[in-house]
Coordinates of C-alpha atoms and ligand atoms in Angstrom, one line a residue:
X1 CA 14.4 10.1 33.7
X2 CA 11.1 8.4 33.6
X3 CA 10.4 6.8 30.2
X4 CA 7.0 7.6 28.8
X5 CA 6.1 4.6 26.8
X6 CA 3.3 5.3 24.3
X7 CA 4.1 2.5 21.8
X8 CA 1.1 0.4 22.7
X9 CA -1.4 -0.5 25.4
X10 CA 0.1 -4.0 25.2
X11 CA 2.9 -2.8 27.5
X12 CA 0.6 -2.7 30.5
X13 CA 1.8 -4.7 33.4
X14 CA -0.5 -6.9 35.6
X15 CA -1.9 -5.3 38.7
X16 CA -1.1 -6.6 42.2
X17 CA -4.7 -8.0 42.3
X18 CA -4.0 -9.9 39.2
X19 CA -0.8 -11.4 40.5
X20 CA -2.6 -12.5 43.7
X21 CA -5.4 -14.1 41.7
X22 CA -2.8 -15.9 39.6
X23 CA -1.1 -17.2 42.7
X24 CA -4.3 -18.4 44.2
X25 CA -6.0 -19.7 41.0
X26 CA -7.6 -23.1 41.1
X27 CA -6.5 -25.0 38.0
X28 CA -7.0 -28.3 36.1
X29 CA -6.4 -29.7 32.6
X30 CA -8.2 -27.4 30.2
X31 CA -8.0 -29.8 27.3
X32 CA -10.3 -32.0 29.5
X33 CA -12.3 -28.8 30.3
X34 CA -11.3 -29.2 33.9
X35 CA -9.8 -25.9 34.7
X36 CA -12.4 -24.1 36.8
X37 CA -10.7 -20.7 36.4
X38 CA -10.7 -20.9 32.6
X39 CA -14.3 -22.1 32.7
X40 CA -15.2 -19.1 34.8
X41 CA -13.4 -16.7 32.5
X42 CA -15.0 -18.1 29.4
X43 CA -18.5 -17.8 31.0
X44 CA -17.8 -14.3 32.2
X45 CA -16.6 -13.1 28.7
X46 CA -19.6 -14.8 27.0
X47 CA -22.0 -13.1 29.4
X48 CA -20.4 -9.7 29.0
X49 CA -20.6 -9.9 25.2
X50 CA -24.1 -11.4 25.2
X51 CA -22.9 -14.6 23.4
X52 CA -23.6 -18.3 24.2
X53 CA -20.0 -19.3 24.7
X54 CA -16.4 -18.2 24.7
X55 CA -12.9 -19.8 24.2
X56 CA -9.8 -18.6 25.9
X57 CA -6.9 -18.2 23.4
X58 CA -3.3 -17.1 23.7
X59 CA -3.7 -13.9 21.7
X60 CA -5.9 -11.7 19.5
X61 CA -4.1 -13.1 16.5
X62 CA -5.0 -16.6 17.5
X63 CA -8.7 -15.7 18.1
X64 CA -9.0 -13.9 14.7
X65 CA -7.4 -16.9 13.0
X66 CA -9.7 -19.4 14.7
X67 CA -12.7 -17.2 13.8
X68 CA -11.7 -17.5 10.1
X69 CA -10.8 -21.2 10.3
X70 CA -14.1 -22.1 11.9
X71 CA -16.3 -20.1 9.7
X72 CA -14.9 -20.7 6.2
X73 CA -13.7 -23.5 4.0
X74 CA -10.3 -23.7 2.2
X75 CA -10.5 -21.5 -0.9
X76 CA -13.3 -19.2 0.4
X77 CA -13.1 -15.5 0.2
X78 CA -13.1 -13.2 3.3
X79 CA -13.9 -9.5 3.0
X80 CA -11.9 -7.3 5.4
X81 CA -10.7 -3.8 5.7
X82 CA -7.6 -2.6 3.8
X83 CA -6.3 -1.2 7.1
X84 CA -7.4 -4.1 9.3
X85 CA -5.1 -5.7 11.8
X86 CA -5.8 -9.1 10.3
X87 CA -4.7 -8.0 6.9
X88 CA -1.6 -6.1 8.1
X89 CA -0.2 -7.7 11.2
X90 CA -1.3 -11.4 11.5
X91 CA 1.4 -12.8 9.2
X92 CA -1.1 -13.7 6.6
X93 CA -2.3 -16.6 8.7
X94 CA -5.8 -16.6 7.3
X95 CA -4.4 -17.3 3.9
X96 CA -1.4 -19.4 4.9
X97 CA -3.3 -21.7 7.3
X98 CA -6.9 -21.2 6.3
X99 CA -6.4 -21.1 2.6
X100 CA -8.8 -18.2 2.2
X101 CA -8.5 -15.3 -0.2
X102 CA -8.3 -11.9 1.7
X103 CA -10.3 -9.5 -0.3
X104 CA -9.7 -6.0 1.1
X105 CA -12.2 -3.2 1.1
X106 CA -10.9 0.4 1.6
X107 CA -11.2 1.6 5.2
X108 CA -12.0 5.3 5.5
X109 CA -10.2 7.2 8.3
X110 CA -13.1 6.4 10.7
X111 CA -12.6 2.6 10.3
X112 CA -15.7 2.2 8.2
X113 CA -16.0 0.3 4.9
X114 CA -18.5 1.7 2.4
X115 CA -21.7 -0.4 2.4
X116 CA -22.1 -0.3 -1.4
X117 CA -18.5 -1.6 -1.8
X118 CA -19.1 -4.4 0.7
X119 CA -22.2 -5.5 -1.1
X120 CA -20.6 -5.2 -4.6
X121 CA -17.7 -7.3 -3.3
X122 CA -19.8 -10.3 -2.4
X123 CA -19.5 -12.7 -5.2
X124 CA -22.4 -14.1 -7.0
X125 CA -22.7 -17.9 -7.8
X126 CA -20.3 -18.6 -10.6
X127 CA -18.2 -21.7 -11.3
X128 CA -15.1 -19.5 -11.6
X129 CA -15.6 -17.5 -8.4
X130 CA -14.5 -18.3 -4.9
X131 CA -17.4 -18.3 -2.4
X132 CA -17.5 -15.2 -0.2
X133 CA -18.4 -16.5 3.2
X134 CA -17.2 -14.0 5.9
X135 CA -17.1 -10.3 6.5
X136 CA -14.6 -9.0 9.2
X137 CA -15.0 -5.7 11.0
X138 CA -12.6 -4.1 13.6
X139 CA -13.7 -2.1 16.6
X140 CA -12.0 0.0 17.8
X141 CA -9.9 0.3 14.6
X142 CA -6.2 0.2 15.3
X143 CA -4.7 1.6 12.2
X144 CA -7.5 4.1 11.9
X145 CA -6.4 5.7 15.1
X146 CA -8.7 3.9 17.6
X147 CA -11.8 4.9 15.6
X148 CA -15.1 3.6 16.9
X149 CA -17.8 1.8 14.8
X150 CA -21.3 2.5 16.1
X151 CA -23.9 -0.1 16.9
X152 CA -25.9 1.1 13.9
X153 CA -23.0 0.8 11.6
X154 CA -22.2 -2.7 12.9
X155 CA -25.9 -3.8 12.6
X156 CA -26.2 -2.4 9.1
X157 CA -23.0 -4.1 7.9
X158 CA -24.1 -7.4 9.5
X159 CA -27.5 -7.1 7.8
X160 CA -25.9 -6.8 4.4
X161 CA -23.6 -9.8 5.1
X162 CA -26.3 -12.0 6.5
X163 CA -28.7 -11.1 3.6
X164 CA -26.1 -12.6 1.3
X165 CA -25.4 -15.7 3.5
X166 CA -22.1 -14.5 4.9
X167 CA -21.2 -14.6 8.6
X168 CA -19.7 -11.7 10.4
X169 CA -16.6 -11.7 12.6
X170 CA -15.6 -8.6 14.7
X171 CA -12.0 -8.1 15.8
X172 CA -12.9 -6.5 19.1
X173 CA -9.4 -6.5 20.6
X174 CA -10.4 -3.1 22.1
X175 CA -14.2 -3.6 22.1
X176 CA -14.5 -2.2 25.7
X177 CA -12.8 1.0 24.6
X178 CA -15.5 1.3 21.9
X179 CA -18.3 0.6 24.3
X180 CA -17.0 3.1 26.8
X181 CA -16.6 5.8 24.1
X182 CA -20.2 5.2 22.9
X183 CA -21.5 4.8 26.4
X184 CA -23.4 1.6 25.6
X185 CA -22.9 -2.0 26.8
X186 CA -20.4 -4.2 24.8
X187 CA -23.2 -6.8 24.4
X188 CA -25.4 -4.2 22.7
X189 CA -22.6 -3.1 20.4
X190 CA -21.9 -6.7 19.2
X191 CA -25.4 -8.2 19.2
X192 CA -25.5 -8.6 15.4
X193 CA -22.1 -10.2 14.8
X194 CA -21.7 -13.9 14.7
X195 CA -18.2 -14.0 16.4
X196 CA -16.1 -11.6 18.2
X197 CA -12.7 -11.6 19.9
X198 CA -11.7 -9.4 22.8
X199 CA -8.2 -8.9 24.2
X200 CA -7.3 -9.0 27.8
X201 CA -3.7 -8.0 27.3
X202 CA -4.2 -4.5 26.0
X203 CA -5.7 -1.7 28.0
X204 CA -7.2 -4.2 30.4
X205 CA -3.7 -5.0 31.5
X206 CA -3.8 -8.8 31.9
X207 CA -0.5 -10.4 30.9
X208 CA -1.8 -12.8 28.3
X209 CA -4.9 -13.8 26.5
X210 CA -7.9 -13.2 24.3
X211 CA -11.4 -14.6 24.2
X212 CA -13.3 -15.6 21.1
X213 CA -17.1 -15.6 21.6
X214 CA -20.1 -16.8 19.6
X215 CA -22.6 -19.6 19.6
X216 CA -21.9 -22.9 21.4
X217 CA -21.6 -24.7 18.0
X218 CA -19.1 -22.1 16.6
X219 CA -17.0 -22.3 19.8
X220 CA -16.9 -26.1 19.7
X221 CA -15.6 -25.9 16.1
X222 CA -13.1 -23.2 17.1
X223 CA -11.9 -25.3 20.1
X224 CA -11.0 -28.1 17.8
X225 CA -9.1 -25.8 15.5
X226 CA -7.3 -24.3 18.5
X227 CA -6.2 -27.8 19.4
X228 CA -4.9 -28.4 15.9
X229 CA -2.7 -25.3 15.9
X230 CA -1.3 -26.2 19.3
X231 CA -3.3 -23.8 21.4
X232 CA -4.8 -26.4 23.7
X233 CA -3.5 -25.3 27.1
X234 CA -3.4 -27.3 30.3
X235 CA -3.3 -25.5 33.7
X236 CA -3.7 -22.1 32.0
X237 CA -6.0 -21.0 34.8
X238 CA -2.9 -19.3 36.2
X239 CA -3.2 -16.8 33.4
X240 CA -6.9 -16.9 33.1
X241 CA -7.2 -15.7 36.7
X242 CA -5.6 -12.4 35.7
X243 CA -8.1 -12.2 32.9
X244 CA -11.0 -12.4 35.3
X245 CA -9.6 -9.5 37.3
X246 CA -9.1 -7.6 34.1
X247 CA -12.8 -8.0 33.0
X248 CA -14.1 -7.3 36.5
X249 CA -11.9 -4.3 37.4
X250 CA -10.3 -2.7 34.4
X251 CA -13.1 -1.9 32.0
X252 CA -14.4 1.3 33.6
X253 CA -11.0 2.9 33.9
X254 CA -10.5 2.9 30.1
X255 CA -12.2 6.3 30.0
X256 CA -9.2 7.7 31.7
X257 CA -7.0 6.5 28.9
X258 CA -9.3 8.2 26.4
X259 CA -9.1 11.5 28.3
X260 CA -5.3 11.2 28.3
X261 CA -5.3 10.5 24.6
X262 CA -7.4 13.6 23.9
X263 CA -5.1 15.7 26.0
X264 CA -2.1 14.3 24.2
X265 CA -3.7 15.0 20.8
X266 CA -4.5 18.5 21.7
X267 CA -1.0 19.1 23.0
X268 CA 0.6 17.5 19.9
X269 CA -1.5 19.6 17.5
X270 CA -0.2 22.8 19.3
X271 CA 3.5 21.8 18.5
X272 CA 4.7 23.4 15.3
X273 CA 5.4 20.7 12.7
X274 CA 3.0 18.1 14.1
X275 CA -0.4 17.4 12.7
X276 CA -3.1 15.3 14.3
X277 CA -5.3 14.6 11.3
X278 CA -8.4 13.2 12.9
X279 CA -10.4 13.6 16.1
X280 CA -9.3 11.1 18.8
X281 CA -12.1 8.9 20.0
X282 CA -10.4 6.4 22.3
X283 CA -6.8 5.7 23.4
X284 CA -4.9 5.8 20.1
X285 CA -3.5 9.0 18.6
X286 CA -2.2 8.9 15.1
X287 CA -0.1 11.9 14.2
X288 CA 2.1 13.1 11.4
X289 CA 5.2 15.4 11.2
X290 CA 6.0 17.9 8.5
X291 CA 9.6 18.1 9.5
X292 CA 12.9 17.7 7.7
X293 CA 13.9 14.9 10.0
X294 CA 13.3 11.3 8.9
X295 CA 11.0 9.0 10.7
X296 CA 13.8 7.0 12.2
X297 CA 15.6 10.2 13.3
X298 CA 12.4 11.4 15.0
X299 CA 12.0 8.1 16.8
X300 CA 15.6 8.1 17.8
X301 CA 15.4 11.7 19.0
X302 CA 12.3 10.8 21.1
X303 CA 13.9 7.7 22.5
X304 CA 16.9 9.7 23.8
X305 CA 14.4 12.0 25.5
X306 CA 12.6 9.1 27.1
X307 CA 9.5 9.2 24.9
X308 CA 8.6 6.1 23.0
X309 CA 6.1 6.2 20.1
X310 CA 5.4 3.8 17.2
X311 CA 6.5 4.6 13.6
X312 CA 4.0 3.8 10.9
X313 CA 6.1 4.9 7.9
X314 CA 5.8 8.0 5.8
X315 CA 6.3 10.4 8.7
X316 CA 3.3 8.9 10.4
X317 CA 3.4 7.9 14.1
X318 CA 1.1 6.3 16.7
X319 CA 0.9 7.0 20.4
X320 CA -1.3 4.9 22.6
X321 CA -2.3 5.7 26.2
X322 CA -2.7 3.1 28.9
X323 CA -2.7 2.6 32.6
X324 CA 1.1 2.9 32.4
X325 CA 1.0 6.6 31.7
X326 CA -0.8 9.1 33.8
X327 CA -1.8 12.6 32.9
X328 CA 1.4 14.2 34.2
X329 CA 3.4 11.8 32.0
X330 CA 1.5 13.1 29.0
X331 CA 2.5 16.7 29.9
X332 CA 6.1 15.6 30.3
X333 CA 6.0 13.8 26.9
X334 CA 4.6 16.9 25.3
X335 CA 7.2 19.1 26.9
X336 CA 10.0 16.8 25.7
X337 CA 8.7 16.5 22.2
X338 CA 8.3 20.2 21.9
X339 CA 11.8 20.8 23.2
X340 CA 13.2 18.2 20.9
X341 CA 11.6 19.6 17.8
X342 CA 12.7 23.2 18.6
X343 CA 16.3 21.9 18.6
X344 CA 15.9 20.3 15.2
X345 CA 14.4 23.5 13.6
Ligands
TLP401 N1 -2.2 -5.0 18.1 C1 -0.8 -4.6 18.5 C2 0.2 -4.8 17.3 O1 0.0 -6.0 16.7 C3 0.0 -3.8 16.2 C4 -0.8 -3.2 19.0 O2 0.3 -2.8 19.6 O3 -1.8 -2.5 18.8 N2 -6.5 -6.9 16.7 C5 -6.2 -5.7 16.9 C6 -7.1 -4.6 16.5 C7 -5.0 -5.4 17.5 O4 -4.6 -4.1 17.7 C8 -4.1 -6.4 17.9 C9 -2.7 -6.1 18.5 C10 -4.5 -7.7 17.6 C11 -5.7 -8.0 17.0 C12 -3.6 -8.9 17.9 O5 -3.5 -9.1 19.3 P1 -2.3 -10.0 19.9 O6 -1.1 -9.1 20.0 O7 -2.8 -10.5 21.2 O8 -2.1 -11.1 18.9

């Protein structure tokens, strides 16, 4: 039985072209800035996102942490979405290591935060208040089912932040999914944010890595922080090589993942007992069940039928499409889920 793994797009395996590029990569000591492959990857990412410079990091979590460390001071306040990845899944690193207060603003189901609430949350000058110095956005929005923030939304949010002297960081782990869904260039989409991270290891299928992008000055600061937290790598061109292939060859095909996700969402909503609450915009499908089975029973039941999805608590689930699942696999998963639920009823 073929397993249909819909837990995440992080499960994507490197392509043969990536493995060959890794084998052939020219390398050097990156702490001395002498790894030509890393230098090329950083230049390519900066150019694709329209920023001056980029820094290769081990993960999206590290990039987001560095963005906060390099743009705040200990004790500052950071505004971020109540459903943001940084708030939920980065082990509280911004507070633990950066000493910042994470002030959450409600995310609506489309990943947006209300502009009035953002503006009202920015602290005035008062001896008793922390200084609000950074606004974080996320595009596409993971917990909000891969929702896309438009270029206008991003610019308007950045305008509010900048008017009050804040900087803006965008968690763009899946920024190319957003750009493809909106049919605009990624650089246009992020032109008004000060820093952005993108991930190579999700739908783009590279085995490791993320890039943090912004001004030369910001990246120099982030590079120093990266060294402090042990992220200064040596001949890491062997992994950066796969990242170059990812950026050069894997962006366009993300549209296929979006088509598969829409197909999955449509099929799921036709199964009695399953609800897909919101329109699917990219490669993440959030769905809910109104069944008597518990979440863990549902997951177990799906596992025995060779379908893997993520559990989000409260009878809520996540299915993510990627290069590892083709359209036929989606049909197979739908068939197995339908069959399984009929047996439970
Ligand atoms: N997300 C993972 C899990 O951590 C939930 C996934 O399976 O989706 N920002 C966003 C928006 C992300 O979705 C993720 C990973 C990260 C940052 C962190 O990236 P990594 O895993 O490279 O640290």
